[in-house]
Coordinates of C-alpha atoms and ligand atoms in Angstrom, one line a residue:
X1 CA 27.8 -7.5 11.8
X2 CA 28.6 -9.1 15.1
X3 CA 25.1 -8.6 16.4
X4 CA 23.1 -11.9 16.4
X5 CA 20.2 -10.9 13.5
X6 CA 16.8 -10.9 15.1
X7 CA 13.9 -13.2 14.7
X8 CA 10.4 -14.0 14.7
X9 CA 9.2 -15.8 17.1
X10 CA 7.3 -18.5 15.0
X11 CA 5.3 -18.5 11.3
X12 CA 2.3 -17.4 12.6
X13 CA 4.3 -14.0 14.3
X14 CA 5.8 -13.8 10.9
X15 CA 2.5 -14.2 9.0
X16 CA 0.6 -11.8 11.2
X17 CA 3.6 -8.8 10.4
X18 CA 3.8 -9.4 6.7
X19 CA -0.4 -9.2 6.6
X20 CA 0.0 -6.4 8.8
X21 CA 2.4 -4.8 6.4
X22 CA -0.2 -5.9 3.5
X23 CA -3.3 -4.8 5.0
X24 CA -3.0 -0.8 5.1
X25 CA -4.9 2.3 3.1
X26 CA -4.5 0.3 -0.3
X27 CA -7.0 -2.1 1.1
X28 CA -9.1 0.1 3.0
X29 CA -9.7 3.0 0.7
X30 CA -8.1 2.2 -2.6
X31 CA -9.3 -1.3 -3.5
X32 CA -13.3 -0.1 -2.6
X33 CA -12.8 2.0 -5.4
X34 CA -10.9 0.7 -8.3
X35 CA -13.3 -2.5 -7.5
X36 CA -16.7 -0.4 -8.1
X37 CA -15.1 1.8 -10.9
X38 CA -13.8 -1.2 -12.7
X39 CA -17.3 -3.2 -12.4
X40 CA -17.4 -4.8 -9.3
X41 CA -17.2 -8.8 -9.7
X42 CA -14.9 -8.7 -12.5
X43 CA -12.2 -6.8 -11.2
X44 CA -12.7 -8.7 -8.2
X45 CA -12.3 -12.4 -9.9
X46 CA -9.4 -10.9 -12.2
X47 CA -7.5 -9.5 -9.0
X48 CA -7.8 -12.4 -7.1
X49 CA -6.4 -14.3 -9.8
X50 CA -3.3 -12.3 -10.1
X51 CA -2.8 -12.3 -6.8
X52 CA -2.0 -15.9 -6.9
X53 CA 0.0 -15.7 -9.4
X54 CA 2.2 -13.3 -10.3
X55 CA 1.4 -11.8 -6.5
X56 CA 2.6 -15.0 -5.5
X57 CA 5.9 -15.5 -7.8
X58 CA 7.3 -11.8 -6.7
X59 CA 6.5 -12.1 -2.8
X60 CA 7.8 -15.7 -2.8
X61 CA 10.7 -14.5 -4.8
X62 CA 10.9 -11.7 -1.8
X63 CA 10.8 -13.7 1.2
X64 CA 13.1 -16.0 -0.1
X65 CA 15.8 -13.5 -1.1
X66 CA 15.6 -12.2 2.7
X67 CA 15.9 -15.1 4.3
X68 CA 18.7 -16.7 2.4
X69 CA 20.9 -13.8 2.5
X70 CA 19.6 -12.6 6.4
X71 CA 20.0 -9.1 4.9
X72 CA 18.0 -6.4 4.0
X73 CA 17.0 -5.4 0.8
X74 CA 20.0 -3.0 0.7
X75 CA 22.8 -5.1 1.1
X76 CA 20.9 -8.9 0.0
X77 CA 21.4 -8.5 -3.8
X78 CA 24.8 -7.2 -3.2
X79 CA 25.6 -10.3 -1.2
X80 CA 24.1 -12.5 -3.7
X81 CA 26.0 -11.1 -6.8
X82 CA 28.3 -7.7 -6.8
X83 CA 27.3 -6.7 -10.4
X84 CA 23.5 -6.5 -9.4
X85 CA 23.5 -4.7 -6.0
X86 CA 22.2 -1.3 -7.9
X87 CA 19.2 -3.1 -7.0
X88 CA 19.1 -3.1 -3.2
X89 CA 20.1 0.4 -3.9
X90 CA 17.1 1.4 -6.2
X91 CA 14.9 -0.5 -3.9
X92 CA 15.9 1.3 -1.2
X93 CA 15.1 4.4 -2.6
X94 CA 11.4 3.5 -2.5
X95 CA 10.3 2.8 1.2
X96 CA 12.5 5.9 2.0
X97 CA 10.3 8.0 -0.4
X98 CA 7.0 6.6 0.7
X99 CA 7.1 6.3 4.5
X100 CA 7.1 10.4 4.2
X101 CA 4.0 10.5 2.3
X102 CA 2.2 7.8 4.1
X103 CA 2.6 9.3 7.0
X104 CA 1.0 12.6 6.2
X105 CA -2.1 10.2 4.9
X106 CA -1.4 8.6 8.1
X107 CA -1.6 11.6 9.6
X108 CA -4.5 12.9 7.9
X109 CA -6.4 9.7 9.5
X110 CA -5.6 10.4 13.1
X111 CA -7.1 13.8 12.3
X112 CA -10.1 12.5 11.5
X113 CA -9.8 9.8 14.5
X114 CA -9.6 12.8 17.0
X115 CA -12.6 15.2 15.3
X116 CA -14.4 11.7 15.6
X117 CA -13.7 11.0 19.2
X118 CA -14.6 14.7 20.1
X119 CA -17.8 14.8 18.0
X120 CA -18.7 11.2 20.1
X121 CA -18.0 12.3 23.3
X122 CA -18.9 16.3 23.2
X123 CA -21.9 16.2 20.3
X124 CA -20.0 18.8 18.3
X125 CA -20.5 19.4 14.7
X126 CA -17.1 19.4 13.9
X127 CA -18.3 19.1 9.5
X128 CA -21.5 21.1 10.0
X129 CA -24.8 19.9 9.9
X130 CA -24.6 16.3 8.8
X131 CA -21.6 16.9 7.8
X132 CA -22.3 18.9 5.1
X133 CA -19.0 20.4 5.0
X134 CA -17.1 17.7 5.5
X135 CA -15.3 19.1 1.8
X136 CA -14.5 22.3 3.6
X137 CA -13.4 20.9 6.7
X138 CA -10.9 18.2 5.0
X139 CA -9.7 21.5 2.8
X140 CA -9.2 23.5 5.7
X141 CA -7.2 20.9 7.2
X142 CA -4.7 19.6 4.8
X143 CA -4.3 23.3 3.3
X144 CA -3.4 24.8 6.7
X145 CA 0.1 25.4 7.2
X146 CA 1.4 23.4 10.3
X147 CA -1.5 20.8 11.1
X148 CA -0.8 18.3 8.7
X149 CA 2.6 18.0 9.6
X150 CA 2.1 18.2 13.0
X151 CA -0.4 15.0 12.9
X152 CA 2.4 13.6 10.3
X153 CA 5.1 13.9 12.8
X154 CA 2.9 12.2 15.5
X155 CA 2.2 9.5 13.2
X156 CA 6.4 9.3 12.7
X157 CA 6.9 9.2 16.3
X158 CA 4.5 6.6 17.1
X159 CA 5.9 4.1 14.4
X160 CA 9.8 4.8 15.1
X161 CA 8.4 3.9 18.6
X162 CA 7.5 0.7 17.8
X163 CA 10.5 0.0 15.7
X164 CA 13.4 1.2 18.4
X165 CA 11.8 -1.5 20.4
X166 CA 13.0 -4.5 18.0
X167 CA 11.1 -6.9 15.6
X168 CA 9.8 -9.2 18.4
X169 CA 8.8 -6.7 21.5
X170 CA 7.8 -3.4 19.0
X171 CA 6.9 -4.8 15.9
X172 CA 5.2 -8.4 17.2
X173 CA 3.9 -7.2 19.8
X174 CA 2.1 -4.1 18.4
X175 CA 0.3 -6.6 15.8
X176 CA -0.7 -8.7 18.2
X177 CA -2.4 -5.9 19.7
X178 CA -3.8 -3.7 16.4
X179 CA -4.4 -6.4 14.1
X180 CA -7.1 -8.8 15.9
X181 CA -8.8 -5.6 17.3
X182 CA -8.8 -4.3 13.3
X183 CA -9.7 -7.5 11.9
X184 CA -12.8 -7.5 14.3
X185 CA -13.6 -4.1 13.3
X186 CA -13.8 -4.9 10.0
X187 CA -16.0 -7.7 10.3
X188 CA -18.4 -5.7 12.6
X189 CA -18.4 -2.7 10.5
X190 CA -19.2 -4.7 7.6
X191 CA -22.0 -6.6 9.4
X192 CA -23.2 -3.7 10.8
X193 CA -23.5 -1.9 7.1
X194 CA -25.1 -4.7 5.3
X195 CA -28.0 -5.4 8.0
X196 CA -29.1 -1.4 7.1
X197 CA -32.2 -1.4 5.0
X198 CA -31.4 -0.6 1.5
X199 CA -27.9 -2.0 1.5
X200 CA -28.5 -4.7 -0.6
X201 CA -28.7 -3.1 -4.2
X202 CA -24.9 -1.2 -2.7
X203 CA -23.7 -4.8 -2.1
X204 CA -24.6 -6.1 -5.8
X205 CA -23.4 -3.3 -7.4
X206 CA -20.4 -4.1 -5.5
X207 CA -20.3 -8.2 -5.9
X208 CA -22.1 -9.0 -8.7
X209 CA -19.7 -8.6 -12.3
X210 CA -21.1 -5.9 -14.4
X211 CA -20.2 -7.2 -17.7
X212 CA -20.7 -3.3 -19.5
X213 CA -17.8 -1.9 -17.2
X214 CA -15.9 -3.8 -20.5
X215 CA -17.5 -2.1 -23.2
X216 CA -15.9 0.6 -25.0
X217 CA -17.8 4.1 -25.9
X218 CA -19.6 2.0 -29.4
X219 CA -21.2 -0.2 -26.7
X220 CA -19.3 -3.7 -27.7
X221 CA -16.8 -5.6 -25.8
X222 CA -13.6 -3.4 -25.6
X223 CA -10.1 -4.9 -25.7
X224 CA -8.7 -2.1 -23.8
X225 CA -11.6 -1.5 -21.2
X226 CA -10.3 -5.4 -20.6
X227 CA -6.8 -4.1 -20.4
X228 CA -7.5 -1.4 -18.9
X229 CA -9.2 -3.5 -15.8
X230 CA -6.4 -5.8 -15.6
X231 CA -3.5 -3.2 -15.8
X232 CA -5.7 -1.5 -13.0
X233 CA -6.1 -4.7 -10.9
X234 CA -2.2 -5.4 -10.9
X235 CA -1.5 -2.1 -9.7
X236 CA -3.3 -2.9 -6.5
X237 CA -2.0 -6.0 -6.5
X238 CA 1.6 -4.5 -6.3
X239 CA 0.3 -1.5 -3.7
X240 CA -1.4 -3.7 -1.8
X241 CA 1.0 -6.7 -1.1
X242 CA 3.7 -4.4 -0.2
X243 CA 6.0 -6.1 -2.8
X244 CA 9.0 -4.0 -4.5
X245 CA 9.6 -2.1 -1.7
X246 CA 11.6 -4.3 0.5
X247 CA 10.0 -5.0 2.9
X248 CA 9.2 -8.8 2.1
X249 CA 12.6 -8.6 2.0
X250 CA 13.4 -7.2 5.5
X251 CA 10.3 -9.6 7.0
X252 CA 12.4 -12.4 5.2
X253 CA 15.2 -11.8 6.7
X254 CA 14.1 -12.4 10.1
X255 CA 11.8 -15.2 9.1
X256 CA 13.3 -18.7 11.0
X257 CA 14.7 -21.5 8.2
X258 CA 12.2 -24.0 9.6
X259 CA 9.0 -21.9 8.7
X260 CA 7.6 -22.4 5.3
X261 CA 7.7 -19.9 3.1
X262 CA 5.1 -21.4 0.4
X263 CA 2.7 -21.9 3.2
X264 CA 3.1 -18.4 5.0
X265 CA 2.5 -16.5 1.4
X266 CA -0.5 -18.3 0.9
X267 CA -1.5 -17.6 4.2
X268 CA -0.7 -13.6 4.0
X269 CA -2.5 -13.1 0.4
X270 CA -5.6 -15.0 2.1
X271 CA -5.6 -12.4 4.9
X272 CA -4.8 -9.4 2.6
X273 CA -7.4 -10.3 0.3
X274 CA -10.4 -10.9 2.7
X275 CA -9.6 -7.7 4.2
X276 CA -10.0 -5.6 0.9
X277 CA -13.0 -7.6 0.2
X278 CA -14.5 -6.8 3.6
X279 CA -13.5 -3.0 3.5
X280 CA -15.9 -2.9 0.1
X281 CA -18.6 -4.4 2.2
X282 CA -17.9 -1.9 4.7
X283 CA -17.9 1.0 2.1
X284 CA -19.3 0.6 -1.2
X285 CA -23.1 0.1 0.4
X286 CA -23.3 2.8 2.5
X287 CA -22.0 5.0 -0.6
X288 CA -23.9 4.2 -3.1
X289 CA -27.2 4.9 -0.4
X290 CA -25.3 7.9 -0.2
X291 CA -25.6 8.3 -3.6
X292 CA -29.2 7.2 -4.5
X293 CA -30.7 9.5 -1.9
X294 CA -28.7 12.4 -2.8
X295 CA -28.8 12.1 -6.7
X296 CA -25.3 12.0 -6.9
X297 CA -24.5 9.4 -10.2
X298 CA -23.3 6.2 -8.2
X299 CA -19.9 6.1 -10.8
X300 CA -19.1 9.9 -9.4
X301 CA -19.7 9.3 -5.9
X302 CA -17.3 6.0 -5.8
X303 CA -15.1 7.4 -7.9
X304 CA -14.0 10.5 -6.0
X305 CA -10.1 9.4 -4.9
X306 CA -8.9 10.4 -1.2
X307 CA -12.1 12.2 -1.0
X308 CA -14.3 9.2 -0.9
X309 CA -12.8 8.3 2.6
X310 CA -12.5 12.1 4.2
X311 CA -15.2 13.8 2.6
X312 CA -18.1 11.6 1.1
X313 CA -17.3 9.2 4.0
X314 CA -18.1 11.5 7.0
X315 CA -21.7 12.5 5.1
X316 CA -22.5 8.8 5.1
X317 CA -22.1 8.6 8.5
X318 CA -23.8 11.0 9.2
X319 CA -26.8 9.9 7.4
X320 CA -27.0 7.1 10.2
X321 CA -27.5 9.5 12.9
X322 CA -25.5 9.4 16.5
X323 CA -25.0 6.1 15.8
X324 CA -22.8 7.2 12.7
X325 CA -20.5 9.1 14.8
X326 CA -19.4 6.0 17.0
X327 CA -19.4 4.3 13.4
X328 CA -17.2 6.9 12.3
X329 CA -14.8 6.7 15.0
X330 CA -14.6 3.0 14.8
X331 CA -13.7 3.1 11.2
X332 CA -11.1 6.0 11.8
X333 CA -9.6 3.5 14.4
X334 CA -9.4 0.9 11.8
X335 CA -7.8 2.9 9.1
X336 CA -5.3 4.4 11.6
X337 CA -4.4 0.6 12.8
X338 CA -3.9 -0.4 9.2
X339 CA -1.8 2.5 8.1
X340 CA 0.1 2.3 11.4
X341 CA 1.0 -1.2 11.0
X342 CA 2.0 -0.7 7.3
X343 CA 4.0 2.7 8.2
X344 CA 6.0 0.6 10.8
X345 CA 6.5 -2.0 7.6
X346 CA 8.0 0.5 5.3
X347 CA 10.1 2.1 8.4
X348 CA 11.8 -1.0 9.4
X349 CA 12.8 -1.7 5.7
X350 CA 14.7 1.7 5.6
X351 CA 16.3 1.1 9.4
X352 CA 17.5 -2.4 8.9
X353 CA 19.1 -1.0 5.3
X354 CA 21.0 1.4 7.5
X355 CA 21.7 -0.8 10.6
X356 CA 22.8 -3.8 7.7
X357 CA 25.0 -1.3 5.6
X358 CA 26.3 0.5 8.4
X359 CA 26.5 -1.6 11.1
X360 CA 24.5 0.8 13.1
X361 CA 22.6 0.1 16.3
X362 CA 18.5 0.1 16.0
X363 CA 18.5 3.0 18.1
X364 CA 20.4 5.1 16.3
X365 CA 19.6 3.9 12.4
X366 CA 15.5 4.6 13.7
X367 CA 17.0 8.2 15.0
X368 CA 18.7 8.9 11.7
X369 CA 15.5 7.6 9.4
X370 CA 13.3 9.7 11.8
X371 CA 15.2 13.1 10.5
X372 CA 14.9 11.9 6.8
X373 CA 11.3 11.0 6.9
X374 CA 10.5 14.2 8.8
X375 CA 12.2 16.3 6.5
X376 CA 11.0 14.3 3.1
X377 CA 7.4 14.4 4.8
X378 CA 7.2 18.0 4.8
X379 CA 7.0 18.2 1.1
X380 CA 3.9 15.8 1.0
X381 CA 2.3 17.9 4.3
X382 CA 2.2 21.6 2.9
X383 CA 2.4 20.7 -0.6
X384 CA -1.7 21.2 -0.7
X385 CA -1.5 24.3 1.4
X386 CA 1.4 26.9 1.9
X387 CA 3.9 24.8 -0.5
X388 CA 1.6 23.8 -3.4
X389 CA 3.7 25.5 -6.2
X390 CA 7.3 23.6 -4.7
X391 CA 6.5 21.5 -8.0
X392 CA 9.4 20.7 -11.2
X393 CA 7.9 23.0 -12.9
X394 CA 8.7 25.4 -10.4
X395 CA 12.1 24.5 -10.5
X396 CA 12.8 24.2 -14.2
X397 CA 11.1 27.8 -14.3
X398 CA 13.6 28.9 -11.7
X399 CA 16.3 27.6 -13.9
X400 CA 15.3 29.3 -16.9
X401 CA 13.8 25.5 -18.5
X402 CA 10.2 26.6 -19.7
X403 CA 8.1 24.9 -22.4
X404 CA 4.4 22.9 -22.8
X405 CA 5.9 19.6 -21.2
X406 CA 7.4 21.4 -18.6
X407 CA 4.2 22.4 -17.2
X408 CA 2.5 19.6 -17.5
X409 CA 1.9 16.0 -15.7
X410 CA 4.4 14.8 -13.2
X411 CA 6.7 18.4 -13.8
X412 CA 3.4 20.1 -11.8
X413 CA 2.4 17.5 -9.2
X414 CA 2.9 18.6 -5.9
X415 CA 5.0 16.7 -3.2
X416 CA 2.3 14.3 -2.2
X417 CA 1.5 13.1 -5.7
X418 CA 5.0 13.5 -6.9
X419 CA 6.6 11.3 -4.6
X420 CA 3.9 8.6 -5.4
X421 CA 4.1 9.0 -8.9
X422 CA 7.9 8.4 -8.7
X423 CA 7.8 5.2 -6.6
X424 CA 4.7 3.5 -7.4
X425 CA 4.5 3.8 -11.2
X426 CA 8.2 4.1 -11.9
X427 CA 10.7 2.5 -9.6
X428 CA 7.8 -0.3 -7.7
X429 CA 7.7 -1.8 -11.4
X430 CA 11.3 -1.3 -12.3
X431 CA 13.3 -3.0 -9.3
X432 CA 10.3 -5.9 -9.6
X433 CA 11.4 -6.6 -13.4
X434 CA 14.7 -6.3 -12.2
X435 CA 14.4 -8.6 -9.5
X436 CA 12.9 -11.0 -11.7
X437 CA 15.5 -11.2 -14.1
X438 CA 18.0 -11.3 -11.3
X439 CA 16.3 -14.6 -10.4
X440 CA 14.9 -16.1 -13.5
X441 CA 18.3 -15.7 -15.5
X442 CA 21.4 -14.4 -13.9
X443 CA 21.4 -16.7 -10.4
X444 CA 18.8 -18.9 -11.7
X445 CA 15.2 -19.8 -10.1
X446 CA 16.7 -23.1 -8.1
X447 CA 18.4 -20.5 -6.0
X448 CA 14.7 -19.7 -4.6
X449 CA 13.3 -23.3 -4.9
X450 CA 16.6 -24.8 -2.8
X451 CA 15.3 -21.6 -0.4
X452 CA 11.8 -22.7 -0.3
X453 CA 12.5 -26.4 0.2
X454 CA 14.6 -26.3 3.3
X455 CA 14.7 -28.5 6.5
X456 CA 12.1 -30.9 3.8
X457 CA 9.2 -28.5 3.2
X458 CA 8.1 -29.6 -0.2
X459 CA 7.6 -27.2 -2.8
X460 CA 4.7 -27.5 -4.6
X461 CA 4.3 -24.7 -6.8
X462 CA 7.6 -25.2 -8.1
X463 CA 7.1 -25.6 -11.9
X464 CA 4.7 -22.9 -11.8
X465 CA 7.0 -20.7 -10.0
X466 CA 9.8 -20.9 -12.2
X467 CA 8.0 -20.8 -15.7
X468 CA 5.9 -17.8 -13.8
X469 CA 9.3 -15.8 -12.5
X470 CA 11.0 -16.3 -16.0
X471 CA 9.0 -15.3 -18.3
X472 CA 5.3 -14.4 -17.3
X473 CA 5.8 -12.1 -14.8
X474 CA 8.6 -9.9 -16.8
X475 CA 6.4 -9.7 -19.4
X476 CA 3.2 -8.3 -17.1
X477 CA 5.6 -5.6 -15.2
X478 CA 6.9 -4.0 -18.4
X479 CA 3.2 -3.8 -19.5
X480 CA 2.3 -2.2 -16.3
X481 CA 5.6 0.3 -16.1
X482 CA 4.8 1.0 -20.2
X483 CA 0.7 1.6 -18.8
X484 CA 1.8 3.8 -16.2
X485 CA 4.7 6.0 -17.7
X486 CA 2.3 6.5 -20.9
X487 CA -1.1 7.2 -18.3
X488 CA 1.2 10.0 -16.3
X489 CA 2.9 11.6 -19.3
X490 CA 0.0 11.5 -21.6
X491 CA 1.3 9.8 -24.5
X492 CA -0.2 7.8 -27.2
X493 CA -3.5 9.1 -25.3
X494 CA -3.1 6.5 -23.4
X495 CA -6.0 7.1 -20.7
X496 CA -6.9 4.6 -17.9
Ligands
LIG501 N1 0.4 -2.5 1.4 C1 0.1 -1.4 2.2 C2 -1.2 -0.8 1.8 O1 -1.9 -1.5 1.0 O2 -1.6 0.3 2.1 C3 1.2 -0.5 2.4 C4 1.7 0.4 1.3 C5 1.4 0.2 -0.1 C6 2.4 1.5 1.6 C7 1.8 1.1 -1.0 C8 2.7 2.4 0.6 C9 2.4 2.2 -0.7 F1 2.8 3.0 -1.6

């Protein structure tokens, strides 16, 4: 490629896009509730503590790969070593199957930004009286046959937007616009919701370790409640660093040799993880108020998925009055700033694959993606309304394939599901074991440390690093792809 690659401008640019790419939905939404499910302080402690280190190892291992080779995730392993590039290729495979999805969530959010903005400014009762049908209205929406995708494709646009405008004017410049005004949200938000009255028990059931969340159905200690919680806690880990899907890779590769890479990591899992923490502040009291004055059991109402954010949500703002609705909307804003600045994440990884293994301008490579991602979105945007049987199943049945299995787990998720199943559970883990036996044995670990410790930056995590990438951290993925493949295809009734 002739073209000069681009760069950041400096480590903190760098830091600020990777934390942008980190801080999205699986913060926000996911880590709220896997956190109270999973009994608060404990999955908190043993989160935190796989963040630094096997979260560590793999993004470190990331950034490093991009740099080194100044590719994308497509073309870097190839450069490194011809018999490995399958990976780049299976990577690949994953930010091009999830930007689709996480649009249509993405879009789902603006939704709820614009029924927000006009409930603020007209007084409309857009979910019904205190929003009591805030499960009808969120049913209405993502069932209906064009609007989800219509919000999707707005969501696309904005992002490829961004990203035709190149890493330092589109991507910079749009986190240094979205992320201080999110991360002062947050902070508001969550000092707003733990001044209410009554938000203190909320915020201990949150904080404080609830040592029977590890007990088994006999009532003593449980193995594989323990399991269970850390198998759950690396997930999140994975989901919410944005590692395996290339785009710490991508980042890398723009990232300047005199930058350090040890320090920026460190820097990016602090950000990520004060964020989630904050977002539990923000959420978990309010809910479980929500939950005490309704009756609802506490475990049920945290525990109720995407509707936790679009439908139990919207009641607890309303519970606060017209003050909730300005609450509401600032939250909505928030959640459409995080998603947005993960979307454009996961959308630059698939354009600079294209622009690296095609020599293809920006302009054109963001084109392309936009018709892949707007095709590949429209099975995640009807697939709860007018497309909800396009499932395996289906297919097999069309092809004469019928039986028990076929009908069952992944053969009968819809699109949205499907394709989340598919990267997250199956090929997330995969190309991170891969990856890590790439490093740890074929090219070796020094590869990465000799990366690290350029232009004299000292490496100080460097035993830990390569004992970590060699042998600990193979050993955790394949528990976690086992977990997962078992959890989705029910075997060994294997339930988590
Ligand atoms: N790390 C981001 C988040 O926590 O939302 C981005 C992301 C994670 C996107 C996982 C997609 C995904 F499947």
């Amino acid at each position: 490629m002739e073209n000069k690659r681009a760069s950041w401008s400096g480590q903190l640019a760098f830091v600020l896009a990777a934390a942008a790419s980190a801080i999205g939905l699986g913060n926000l939404w996911r880590f709220p509730y896997l956190a109270a499910q999973y009994g608060g302080g404990i999955f908190i402690a043993i989160y935190l503590f796989l963040v630094v280190t096997l979260g560590f190892t793999l993004m470190t291992t990331e950034i490093a790969i991009g740099r080194m080779t100044k590719q994308s995730q497509l073309t870097a392993f190839s450069q490194m070593h011809t018999g490995w590039s399958f990976i780049g290729f299976l990577g690949t495979v994953i930010p091009v199957l999830i930007v689709p999805y996480y649009c249509v969530i993405g879009g789902w959010v603006l939704k709820y930004l614009v029924a927000y903005a006009k409930m603020a400014l007209t007084g409309a009762e857009l979910m019904g009286d205190g929003a009591s049908a805030s499960g009808e209205f969120f049913g209405a929406f993502i069932s209906a046959p064009f609007a989800p995708f219509g919000y999707g494709i707005l969501f696309i646009l904005a992002c490829a937007f961004v990203i035709v405008l190149g890493v330092k004017n589109g991507i910079e410049k749009s986190n240094l616009v979205m992320m201080p005004i999110l991360f002062i949200m947050a902070i508001a938000i969550s000092i707003y919701v733990t001044t209410l009255p009554d938000s203190l028990a909320g915020i201990k059931y949150y904080l404080i370790p609830n040592i029977s969340s590890l007990r088994g159905e006999s009532g003593a200690f449980s193995i594989a409640m323990l399991g269970k919680t850390v198998l759950g806690a690396m997930g999140q880990m994975f989901y919410s660093l944005s590692l395996a899907m290339g785009i710490m890779i991508t980042y890398g590769s723009y990232m300047r040799q005199s930058d350090s890479i040890e320090k920026s990591v460190r820097r990016i899992e602090v950000f990520d993880t004060l964020i989630a923490i904050v977002a539990g502040l923000m959420i978990i009291p309010v809910v479980h108020m929500f939950a005490i004055k309704t009756g609802t059991p506490v475990k049920e109402a945290m525990n109720a998925g995407p509707g936790l954010m679009f439908i139990t949500l919207p009641k607890v703002f309303a519970m606060l009055g017209r003050g909730g609705v300005w609450l509401g909307f600032a939250f909505f804003l928030l959640v459409t700033f995080a998603a947005a600045t993960s979307a454009i994440s996961l959308y630059e990884a698939c354009v600079a694959s294209v622009c690296d293994l095609l020599g293809m301008k920006r302009r054109n490579a963001t084109f392309f993606m936009f018709f892949v991602i707007a095709f590949l979105a429209v099975f995640s945007a009807l697939g709860y309304g007018p497309w909800q049987n396009v499932t395996l199943s289906a297919l097999l049945a069309k092809l004469g394939i019928t039986g028990e299995w076929a009908s069952k787990s992944i053969f009968a998720m819809q699109g949205l599901d499907f394709f989340d199943f598919i990267t997250n559970s199956i090929l997330m883990p995969i190309v991170a074991l891969c990856t890590c036996i790439f490093i740890g044995w074929v090219v070796k670990p020094d590869v990465v440390v000799e990366e690290i410790s350029r232009e004299g930056h000292a490496f100080r995590a460097r035993g830990f690093y390569v004992f970590m990438v060699k042998w600990i951290a193979p050993l955790l993925i394949i528990a976690i792809l086992v977990s997962e493949v078992c959890r989705n295809l029910g075997i060994a009734n294997w339930k988590i």
